[in-house]
PDB file of C-alpha atoms in Angstrom:
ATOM      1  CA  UNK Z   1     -12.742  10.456  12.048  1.00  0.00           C
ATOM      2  CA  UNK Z   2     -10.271   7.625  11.640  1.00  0.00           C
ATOM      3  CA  UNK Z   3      -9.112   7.680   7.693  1.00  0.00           C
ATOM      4  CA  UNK Z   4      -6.765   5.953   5.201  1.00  0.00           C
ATOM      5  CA  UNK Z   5      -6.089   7.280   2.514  1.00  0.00           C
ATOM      6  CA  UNK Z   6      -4.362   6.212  -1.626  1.00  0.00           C
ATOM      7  CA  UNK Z   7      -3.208   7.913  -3.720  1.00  0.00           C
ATOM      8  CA  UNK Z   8      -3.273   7.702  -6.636  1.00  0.00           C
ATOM      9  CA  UNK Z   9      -6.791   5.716  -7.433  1.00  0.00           C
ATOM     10  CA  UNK Z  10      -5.433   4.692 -10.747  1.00  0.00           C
ATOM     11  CA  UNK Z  11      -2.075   4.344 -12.273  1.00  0.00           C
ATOM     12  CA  UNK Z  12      -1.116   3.346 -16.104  1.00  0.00           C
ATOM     13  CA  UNK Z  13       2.639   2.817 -16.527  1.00  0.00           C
ATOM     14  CA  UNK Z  14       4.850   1.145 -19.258  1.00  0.00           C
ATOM     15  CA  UNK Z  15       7.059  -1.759 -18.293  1.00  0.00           C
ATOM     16  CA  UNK Z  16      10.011  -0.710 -16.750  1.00  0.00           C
ATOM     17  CA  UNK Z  17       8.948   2.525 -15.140  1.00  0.00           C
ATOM     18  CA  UNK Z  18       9.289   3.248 -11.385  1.00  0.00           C
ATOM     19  CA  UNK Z  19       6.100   4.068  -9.388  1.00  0.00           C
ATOM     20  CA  UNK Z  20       5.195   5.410  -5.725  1.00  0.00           C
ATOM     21  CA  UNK Z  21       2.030   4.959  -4.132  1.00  0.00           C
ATOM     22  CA  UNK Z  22       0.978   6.870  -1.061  1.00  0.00           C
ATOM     23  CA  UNK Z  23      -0.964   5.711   1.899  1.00  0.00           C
ATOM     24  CA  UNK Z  24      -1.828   8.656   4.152  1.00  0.00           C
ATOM     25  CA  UNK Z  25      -3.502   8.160   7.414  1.00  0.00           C
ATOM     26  CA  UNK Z  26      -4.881  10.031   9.554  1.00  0.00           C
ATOM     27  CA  UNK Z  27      -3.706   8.950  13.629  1.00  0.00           C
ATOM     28  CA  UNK Z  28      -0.725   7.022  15.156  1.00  0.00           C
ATOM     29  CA  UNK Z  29      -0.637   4.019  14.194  1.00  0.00           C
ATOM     30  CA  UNK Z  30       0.728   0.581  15.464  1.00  0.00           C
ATOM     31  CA  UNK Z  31       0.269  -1.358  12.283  1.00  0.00           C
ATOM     32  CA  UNK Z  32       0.981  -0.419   8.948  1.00  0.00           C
ATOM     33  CA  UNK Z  33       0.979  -3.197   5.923  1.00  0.00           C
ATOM     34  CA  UNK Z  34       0.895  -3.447   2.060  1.00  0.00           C
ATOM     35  CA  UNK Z  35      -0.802  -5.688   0.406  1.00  0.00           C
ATOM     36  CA  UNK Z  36      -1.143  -6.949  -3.057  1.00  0.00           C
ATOM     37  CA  UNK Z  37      -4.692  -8.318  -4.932  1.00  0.00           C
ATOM     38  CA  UNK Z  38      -3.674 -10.967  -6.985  1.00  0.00           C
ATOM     39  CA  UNK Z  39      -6.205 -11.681 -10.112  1.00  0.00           C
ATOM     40  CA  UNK Z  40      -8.035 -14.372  -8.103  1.00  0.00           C
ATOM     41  CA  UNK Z  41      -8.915 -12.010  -5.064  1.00  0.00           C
ATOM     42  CA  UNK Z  42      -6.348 -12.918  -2.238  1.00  0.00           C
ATOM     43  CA  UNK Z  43      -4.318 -10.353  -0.593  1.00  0.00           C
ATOM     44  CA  UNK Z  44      -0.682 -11.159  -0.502  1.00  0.00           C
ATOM     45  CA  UNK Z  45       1.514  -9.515   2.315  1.00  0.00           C
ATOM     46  CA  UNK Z  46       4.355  -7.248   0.657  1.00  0.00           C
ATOM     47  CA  UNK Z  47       5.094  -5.185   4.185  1.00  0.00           C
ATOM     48  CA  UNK Z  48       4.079  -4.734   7.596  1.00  0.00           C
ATOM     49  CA  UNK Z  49       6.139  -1.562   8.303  1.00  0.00           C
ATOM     50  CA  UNK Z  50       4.545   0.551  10.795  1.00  0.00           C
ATOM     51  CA  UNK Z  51       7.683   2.494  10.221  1.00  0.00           C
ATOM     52  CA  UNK Z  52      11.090   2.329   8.947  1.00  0.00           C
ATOM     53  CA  UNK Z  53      12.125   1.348   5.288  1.00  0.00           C
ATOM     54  CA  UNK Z  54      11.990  -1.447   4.072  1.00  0.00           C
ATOM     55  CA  UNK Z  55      13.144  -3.513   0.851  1.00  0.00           C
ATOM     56  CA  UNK Z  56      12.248  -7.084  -0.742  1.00  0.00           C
ATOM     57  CA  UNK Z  57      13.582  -6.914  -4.396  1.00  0.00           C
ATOM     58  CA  UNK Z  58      12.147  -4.672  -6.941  1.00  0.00           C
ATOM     59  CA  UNK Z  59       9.721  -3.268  -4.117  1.00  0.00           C
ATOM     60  CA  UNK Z  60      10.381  -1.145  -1.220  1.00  0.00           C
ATOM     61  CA  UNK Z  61       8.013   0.785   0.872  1.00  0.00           C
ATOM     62  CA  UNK Z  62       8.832   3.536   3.856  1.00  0.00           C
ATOM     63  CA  UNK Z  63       6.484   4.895   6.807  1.00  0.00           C
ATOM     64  CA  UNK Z  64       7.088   8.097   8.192  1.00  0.00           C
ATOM     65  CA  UNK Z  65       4.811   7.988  11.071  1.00  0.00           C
ATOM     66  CA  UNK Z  66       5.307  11.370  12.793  1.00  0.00           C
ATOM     67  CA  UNK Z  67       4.281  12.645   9.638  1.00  0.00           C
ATOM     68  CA  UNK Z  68       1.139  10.034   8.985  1.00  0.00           C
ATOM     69  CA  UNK Z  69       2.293   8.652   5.414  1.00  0.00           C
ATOM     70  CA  UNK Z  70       3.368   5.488   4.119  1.00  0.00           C
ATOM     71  CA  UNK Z  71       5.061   5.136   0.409  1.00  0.00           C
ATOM     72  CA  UNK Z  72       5.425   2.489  -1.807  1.00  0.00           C
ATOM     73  CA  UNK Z  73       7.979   1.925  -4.426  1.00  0.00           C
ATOM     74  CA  UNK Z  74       7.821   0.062  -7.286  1.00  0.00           C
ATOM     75  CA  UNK Z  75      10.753  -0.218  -9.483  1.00  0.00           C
ATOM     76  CA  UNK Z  76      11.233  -1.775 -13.192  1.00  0.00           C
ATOM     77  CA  UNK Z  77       7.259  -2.480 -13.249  1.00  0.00           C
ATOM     78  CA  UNK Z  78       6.509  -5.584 -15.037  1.00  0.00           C
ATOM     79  CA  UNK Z  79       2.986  -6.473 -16.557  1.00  0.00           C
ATOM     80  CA  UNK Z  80       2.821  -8.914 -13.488  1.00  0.00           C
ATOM     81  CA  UNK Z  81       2.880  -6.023 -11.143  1.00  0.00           C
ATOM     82  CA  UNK Z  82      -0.774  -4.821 -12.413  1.00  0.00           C
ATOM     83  CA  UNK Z  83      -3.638  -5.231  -9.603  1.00  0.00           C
ATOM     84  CA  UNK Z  84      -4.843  -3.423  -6.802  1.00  0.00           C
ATOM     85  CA  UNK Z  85      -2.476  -2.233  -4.066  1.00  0.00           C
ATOM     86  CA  UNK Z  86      -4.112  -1.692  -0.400  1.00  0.00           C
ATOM     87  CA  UNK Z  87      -2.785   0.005   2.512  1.00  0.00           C
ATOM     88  CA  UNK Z  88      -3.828  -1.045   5.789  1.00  0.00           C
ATOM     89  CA  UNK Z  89      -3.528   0.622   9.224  1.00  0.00           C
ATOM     90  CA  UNK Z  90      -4.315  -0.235  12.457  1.00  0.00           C
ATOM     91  CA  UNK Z  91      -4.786   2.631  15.068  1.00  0.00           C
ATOM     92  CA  UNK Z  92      -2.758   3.081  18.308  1.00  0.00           C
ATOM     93  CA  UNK Z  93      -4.919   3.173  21.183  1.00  0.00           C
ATOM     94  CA  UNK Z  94      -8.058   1.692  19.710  1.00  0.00           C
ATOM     95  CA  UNK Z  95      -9.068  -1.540  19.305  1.00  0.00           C
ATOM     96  CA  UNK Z  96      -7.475  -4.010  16.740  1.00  0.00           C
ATOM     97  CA  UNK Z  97      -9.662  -3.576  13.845  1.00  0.00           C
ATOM     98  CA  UNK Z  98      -7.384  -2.943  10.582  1.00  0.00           C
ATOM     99  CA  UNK Z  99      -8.718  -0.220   8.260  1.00  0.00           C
ATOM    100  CA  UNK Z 100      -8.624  -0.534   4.622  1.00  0.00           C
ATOM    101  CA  UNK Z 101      -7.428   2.358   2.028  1.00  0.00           C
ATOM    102  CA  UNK Z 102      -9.706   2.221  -1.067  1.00  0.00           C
ATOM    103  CA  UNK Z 103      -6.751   0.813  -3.028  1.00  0.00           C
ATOM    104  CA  UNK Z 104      -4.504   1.826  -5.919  1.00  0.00           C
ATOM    105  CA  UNK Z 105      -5.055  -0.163  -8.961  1.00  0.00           C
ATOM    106  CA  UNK Z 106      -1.980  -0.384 -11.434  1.00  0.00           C
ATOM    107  CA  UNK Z 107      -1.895  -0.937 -14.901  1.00  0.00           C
ATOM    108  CA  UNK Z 108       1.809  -2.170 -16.577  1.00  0.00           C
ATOM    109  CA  UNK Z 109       1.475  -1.689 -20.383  1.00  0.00           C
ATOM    110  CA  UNK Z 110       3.541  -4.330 -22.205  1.00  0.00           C
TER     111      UNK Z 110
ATOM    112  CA  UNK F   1       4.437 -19.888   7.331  1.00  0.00           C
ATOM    113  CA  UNK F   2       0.754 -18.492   8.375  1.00  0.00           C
ATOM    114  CA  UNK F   3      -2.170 -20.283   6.737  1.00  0.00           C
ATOM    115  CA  UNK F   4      -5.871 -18.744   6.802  1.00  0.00           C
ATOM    116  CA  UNK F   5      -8.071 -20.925   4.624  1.00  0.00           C
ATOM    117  CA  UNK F   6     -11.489 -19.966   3.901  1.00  0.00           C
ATOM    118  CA  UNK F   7     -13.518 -22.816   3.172  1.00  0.00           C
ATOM    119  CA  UNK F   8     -15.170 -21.863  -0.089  1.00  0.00           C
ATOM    120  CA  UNK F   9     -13.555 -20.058  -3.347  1.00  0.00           C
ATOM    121  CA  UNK F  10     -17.068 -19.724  -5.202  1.00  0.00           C
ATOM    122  CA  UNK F  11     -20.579 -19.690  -3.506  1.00  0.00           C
ATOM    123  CA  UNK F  12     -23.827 -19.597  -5.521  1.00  0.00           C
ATOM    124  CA  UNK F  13     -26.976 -19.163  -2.913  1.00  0.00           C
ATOM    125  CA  UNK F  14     -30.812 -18.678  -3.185  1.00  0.00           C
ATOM    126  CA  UNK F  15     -32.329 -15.891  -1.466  1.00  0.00           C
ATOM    127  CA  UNK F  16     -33.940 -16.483   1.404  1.00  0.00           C
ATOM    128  CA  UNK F  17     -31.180 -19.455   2.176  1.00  0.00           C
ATOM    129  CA  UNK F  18     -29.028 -19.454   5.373  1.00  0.00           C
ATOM    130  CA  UNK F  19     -25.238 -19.323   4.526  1.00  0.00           C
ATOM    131  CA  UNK F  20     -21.793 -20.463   6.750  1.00  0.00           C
ATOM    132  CA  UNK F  21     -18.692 -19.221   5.878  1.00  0.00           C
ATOM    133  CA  UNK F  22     -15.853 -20.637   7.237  1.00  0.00           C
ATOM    134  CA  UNK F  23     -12.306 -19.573   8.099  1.00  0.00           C
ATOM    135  CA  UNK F  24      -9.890 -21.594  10.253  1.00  0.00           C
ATOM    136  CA  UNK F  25      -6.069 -20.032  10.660  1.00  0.00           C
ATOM    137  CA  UNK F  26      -3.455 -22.470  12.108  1.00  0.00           C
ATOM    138  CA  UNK F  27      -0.917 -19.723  14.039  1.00  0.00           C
ATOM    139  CA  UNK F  28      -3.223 -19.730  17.194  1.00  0.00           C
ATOM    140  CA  UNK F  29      -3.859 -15.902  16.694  1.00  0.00           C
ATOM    141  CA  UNK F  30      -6.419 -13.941  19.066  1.00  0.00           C
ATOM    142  CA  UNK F  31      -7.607 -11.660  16.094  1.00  0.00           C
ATOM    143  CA  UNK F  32      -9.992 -12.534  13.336  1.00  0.00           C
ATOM    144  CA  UNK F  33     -11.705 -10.672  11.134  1.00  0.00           C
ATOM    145  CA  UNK F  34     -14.515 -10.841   7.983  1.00  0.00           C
ATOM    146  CA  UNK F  35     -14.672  -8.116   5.378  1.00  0.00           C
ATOM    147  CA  UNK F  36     -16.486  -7.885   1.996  1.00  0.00           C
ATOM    148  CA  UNK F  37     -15.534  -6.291  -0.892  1.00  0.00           C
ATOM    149  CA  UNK F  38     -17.109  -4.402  -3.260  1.00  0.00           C
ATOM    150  CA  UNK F  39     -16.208  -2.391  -6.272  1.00  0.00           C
ATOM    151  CA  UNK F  40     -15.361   1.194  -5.428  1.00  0.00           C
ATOM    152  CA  UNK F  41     -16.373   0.572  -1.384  1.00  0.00           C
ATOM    153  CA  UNK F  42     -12.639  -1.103  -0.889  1.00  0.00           C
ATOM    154  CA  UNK F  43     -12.799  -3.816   2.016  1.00  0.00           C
ATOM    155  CA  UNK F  44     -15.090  -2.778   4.998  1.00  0.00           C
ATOM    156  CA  UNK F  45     -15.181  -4.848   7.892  1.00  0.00           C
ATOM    157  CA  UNK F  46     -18.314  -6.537   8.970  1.00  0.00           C
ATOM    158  CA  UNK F  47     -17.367  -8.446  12.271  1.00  0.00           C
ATOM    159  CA  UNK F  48     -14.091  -8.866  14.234  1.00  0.00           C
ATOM    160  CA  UNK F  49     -13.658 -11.490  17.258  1.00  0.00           C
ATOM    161  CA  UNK F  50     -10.594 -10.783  19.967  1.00  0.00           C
ATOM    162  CA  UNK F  51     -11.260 -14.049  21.546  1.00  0.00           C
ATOM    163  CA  UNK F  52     -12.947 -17.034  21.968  1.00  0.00           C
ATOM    164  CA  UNK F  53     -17.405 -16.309  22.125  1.00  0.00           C
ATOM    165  CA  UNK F  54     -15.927 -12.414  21.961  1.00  0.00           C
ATOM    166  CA  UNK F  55     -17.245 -10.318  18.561  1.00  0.00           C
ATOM    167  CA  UNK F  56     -17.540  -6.886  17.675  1.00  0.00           C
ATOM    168  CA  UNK F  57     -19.657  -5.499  15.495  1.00  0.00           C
ATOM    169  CA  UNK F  58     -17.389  -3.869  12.411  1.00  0.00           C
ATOM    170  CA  UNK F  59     -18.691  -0.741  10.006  1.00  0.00           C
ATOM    171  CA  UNK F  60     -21.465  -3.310   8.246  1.00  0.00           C
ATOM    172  CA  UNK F  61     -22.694  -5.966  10.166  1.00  0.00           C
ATOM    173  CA  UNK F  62     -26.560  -6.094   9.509  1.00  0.00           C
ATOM    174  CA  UNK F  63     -27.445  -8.980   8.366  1.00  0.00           C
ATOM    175  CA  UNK F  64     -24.529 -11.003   9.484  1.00  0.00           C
ATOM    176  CA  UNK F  65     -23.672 -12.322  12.681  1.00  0.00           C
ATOM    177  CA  UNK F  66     -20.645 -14.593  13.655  1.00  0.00           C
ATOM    178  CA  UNK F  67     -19.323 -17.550  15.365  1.00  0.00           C
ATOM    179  CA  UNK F  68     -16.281 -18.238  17.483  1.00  0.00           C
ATOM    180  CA  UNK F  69     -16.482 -21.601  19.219  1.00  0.00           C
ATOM    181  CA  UNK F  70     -12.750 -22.372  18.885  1.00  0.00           C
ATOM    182  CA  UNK F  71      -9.650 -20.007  18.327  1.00  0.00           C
ATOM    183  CA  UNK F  72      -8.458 -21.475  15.518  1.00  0.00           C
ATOM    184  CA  UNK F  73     -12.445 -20.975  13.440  1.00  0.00           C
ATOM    185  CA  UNK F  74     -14.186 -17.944  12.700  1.00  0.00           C
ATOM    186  CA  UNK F  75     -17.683 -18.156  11.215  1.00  0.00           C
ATOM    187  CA  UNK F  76     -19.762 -15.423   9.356  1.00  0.00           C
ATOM    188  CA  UNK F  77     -23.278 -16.458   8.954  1.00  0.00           C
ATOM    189  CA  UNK F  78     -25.809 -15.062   7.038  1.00  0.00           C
ATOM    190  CA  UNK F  79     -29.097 -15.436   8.453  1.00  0.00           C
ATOM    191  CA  UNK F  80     -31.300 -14.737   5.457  1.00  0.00           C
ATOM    192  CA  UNK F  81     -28.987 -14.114   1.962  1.00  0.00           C
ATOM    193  CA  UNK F  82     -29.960 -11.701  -0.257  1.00  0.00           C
ATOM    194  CA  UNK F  83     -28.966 -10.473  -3.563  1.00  0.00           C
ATOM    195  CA  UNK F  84     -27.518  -7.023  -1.827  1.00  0.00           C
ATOM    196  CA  UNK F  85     -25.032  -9.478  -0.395  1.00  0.00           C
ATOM    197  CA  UNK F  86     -23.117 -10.555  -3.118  1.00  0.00           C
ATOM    198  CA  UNK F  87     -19.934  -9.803  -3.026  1.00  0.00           C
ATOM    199  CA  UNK F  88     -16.366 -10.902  -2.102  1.00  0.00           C
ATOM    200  CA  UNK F  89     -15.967 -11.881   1.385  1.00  0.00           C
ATOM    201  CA  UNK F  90     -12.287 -12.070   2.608  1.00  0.00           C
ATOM    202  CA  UNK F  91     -11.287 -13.200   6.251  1.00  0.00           C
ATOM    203  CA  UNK F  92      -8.321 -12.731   8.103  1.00  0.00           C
ATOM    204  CA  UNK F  93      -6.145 -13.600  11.947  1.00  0.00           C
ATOM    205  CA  UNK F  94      -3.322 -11.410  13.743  1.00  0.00           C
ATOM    206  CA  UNK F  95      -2.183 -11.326  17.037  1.00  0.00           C
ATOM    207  CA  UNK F  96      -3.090  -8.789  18.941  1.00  0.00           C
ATOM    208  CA  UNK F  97      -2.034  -5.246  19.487  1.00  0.00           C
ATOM    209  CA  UNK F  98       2.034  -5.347  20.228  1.00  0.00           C
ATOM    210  CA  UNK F  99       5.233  -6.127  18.633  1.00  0.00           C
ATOM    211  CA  UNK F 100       4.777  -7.153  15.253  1.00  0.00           C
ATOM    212  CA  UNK F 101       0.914  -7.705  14.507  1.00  0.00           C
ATOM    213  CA  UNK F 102       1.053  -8.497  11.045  1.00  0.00           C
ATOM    214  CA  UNK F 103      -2.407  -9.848   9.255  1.00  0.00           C
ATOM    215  CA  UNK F 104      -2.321 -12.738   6.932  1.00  0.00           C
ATOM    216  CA  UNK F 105      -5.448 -13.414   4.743  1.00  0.00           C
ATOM    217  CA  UNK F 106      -7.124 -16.209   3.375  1.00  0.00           C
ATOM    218  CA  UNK F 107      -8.021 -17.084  -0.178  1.00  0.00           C
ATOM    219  CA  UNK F 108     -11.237 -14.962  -0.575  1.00  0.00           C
ATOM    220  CA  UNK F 109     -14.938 -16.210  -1.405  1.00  0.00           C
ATOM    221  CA  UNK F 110     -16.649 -15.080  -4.042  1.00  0.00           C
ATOM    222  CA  UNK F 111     -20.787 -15.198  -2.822  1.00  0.00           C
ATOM    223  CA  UNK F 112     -23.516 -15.006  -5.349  1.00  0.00           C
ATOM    224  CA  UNK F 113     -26.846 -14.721  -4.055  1.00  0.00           C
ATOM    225  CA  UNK F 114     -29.439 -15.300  -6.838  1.00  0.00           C
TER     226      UNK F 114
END
């Protein structure tokens, strides 16, 4: 059936180490976005890239769609970076529901 | 820039009590959607609405339905609250399938049922 996948489920870095985080998924897709969980619950928008690379700052994410994966980068973590990272796909040819990953949650260590 | 307000941060409710939540987006999109959250279970959707009086039934809609009088308004009711629905309920607009159909969320409501 129709799947998204993250990976890792948890992550524990120091400040100032790079991270990736991998959305896999498991059709074509016509919308691919990252999203952020700030402390208070809302999702903030860091990408819609249903393919392509693209960077905003010390984050950059890239979807390889012929190959059904989605990475993204994290660079010079800070401790503000902790929370829960989603993926979130919606599938060609289907209807427009948007299907969650289960979420990467990141831990920066001060 | 895209606003989806939800009309509620925290909700305490009795069981047994009929609840409204509310979510009204400003960027006249066709798409809405309601999803709770729940530790370990990730978002799951529990009703989407293409239109205007259109819904589809998500991955957990029993005991919810919904309410789409207006474009901009997108209601998830629950009939009969119980305790089995607390959780975070998060709602969110997008256009609709195409160029550039990115989601924007709002805020997030956080629904005890006691």
């Amino acid at each position: 059936g129709i799947q998204v996948e993250q990976s890792p489920p948890d992550l524990i870095l120091q400040e100032g180490a790079n991270s990736t985080l991998r959305c896999n998924f498991s059709d074509s897709v016509n919308n691919l976005q990252w999203f952020h969980q700030n402390p208070w619950g809302q999702l903030i928008n860091l990408f819609y890239i249903p393919s392509g690379t693209k960077q905003n700052g010390r984050l950059s994410a890239t979807t390889v769609a012929t190959e059904r994966y989605s990475l993204l980068y994290i660079s010079s973590s800070q401790t503000t970076d902790s929370g829960v990272y989603f993926c979130a796909v919606g599938f060609m040819n289907r209807d427009d529901k948007i299907i969650f990953g289960k979420g990467t949650r990141l831990h920066i260590l001060p | 820039d895209v606003k989806v307000t939800q009309s509620s941060r925290y909700l305490v409710k009795r069981t047994g009590e009929k609840v409204f939540l509310e979510c009204v987006q400003d960027m006249d999109h066709e798409n809405m959607f309601w999803y709770r959250q729940d530790p370990g279970l990730g978002l799951r959707l529990i009703y989407f609405s293409y239109d205007v009086k259109m819904k589809e039934k998500g991955d957990i809609p029993e005991g919810y339905s919904v309410s789409r009088e207006k474009k901009e308004r997108f209601s998830l009711i629950l009939e009969s609250a119980s305790t089995n629905q607390t959780s975070m309920y998060l709602c969110a607009s997008r256009p609709p399938g195409g160029l550039n159909t990115e989601a924007f969320f709002g805020q997030g409501t956080r629904l005890t049922v006691v």
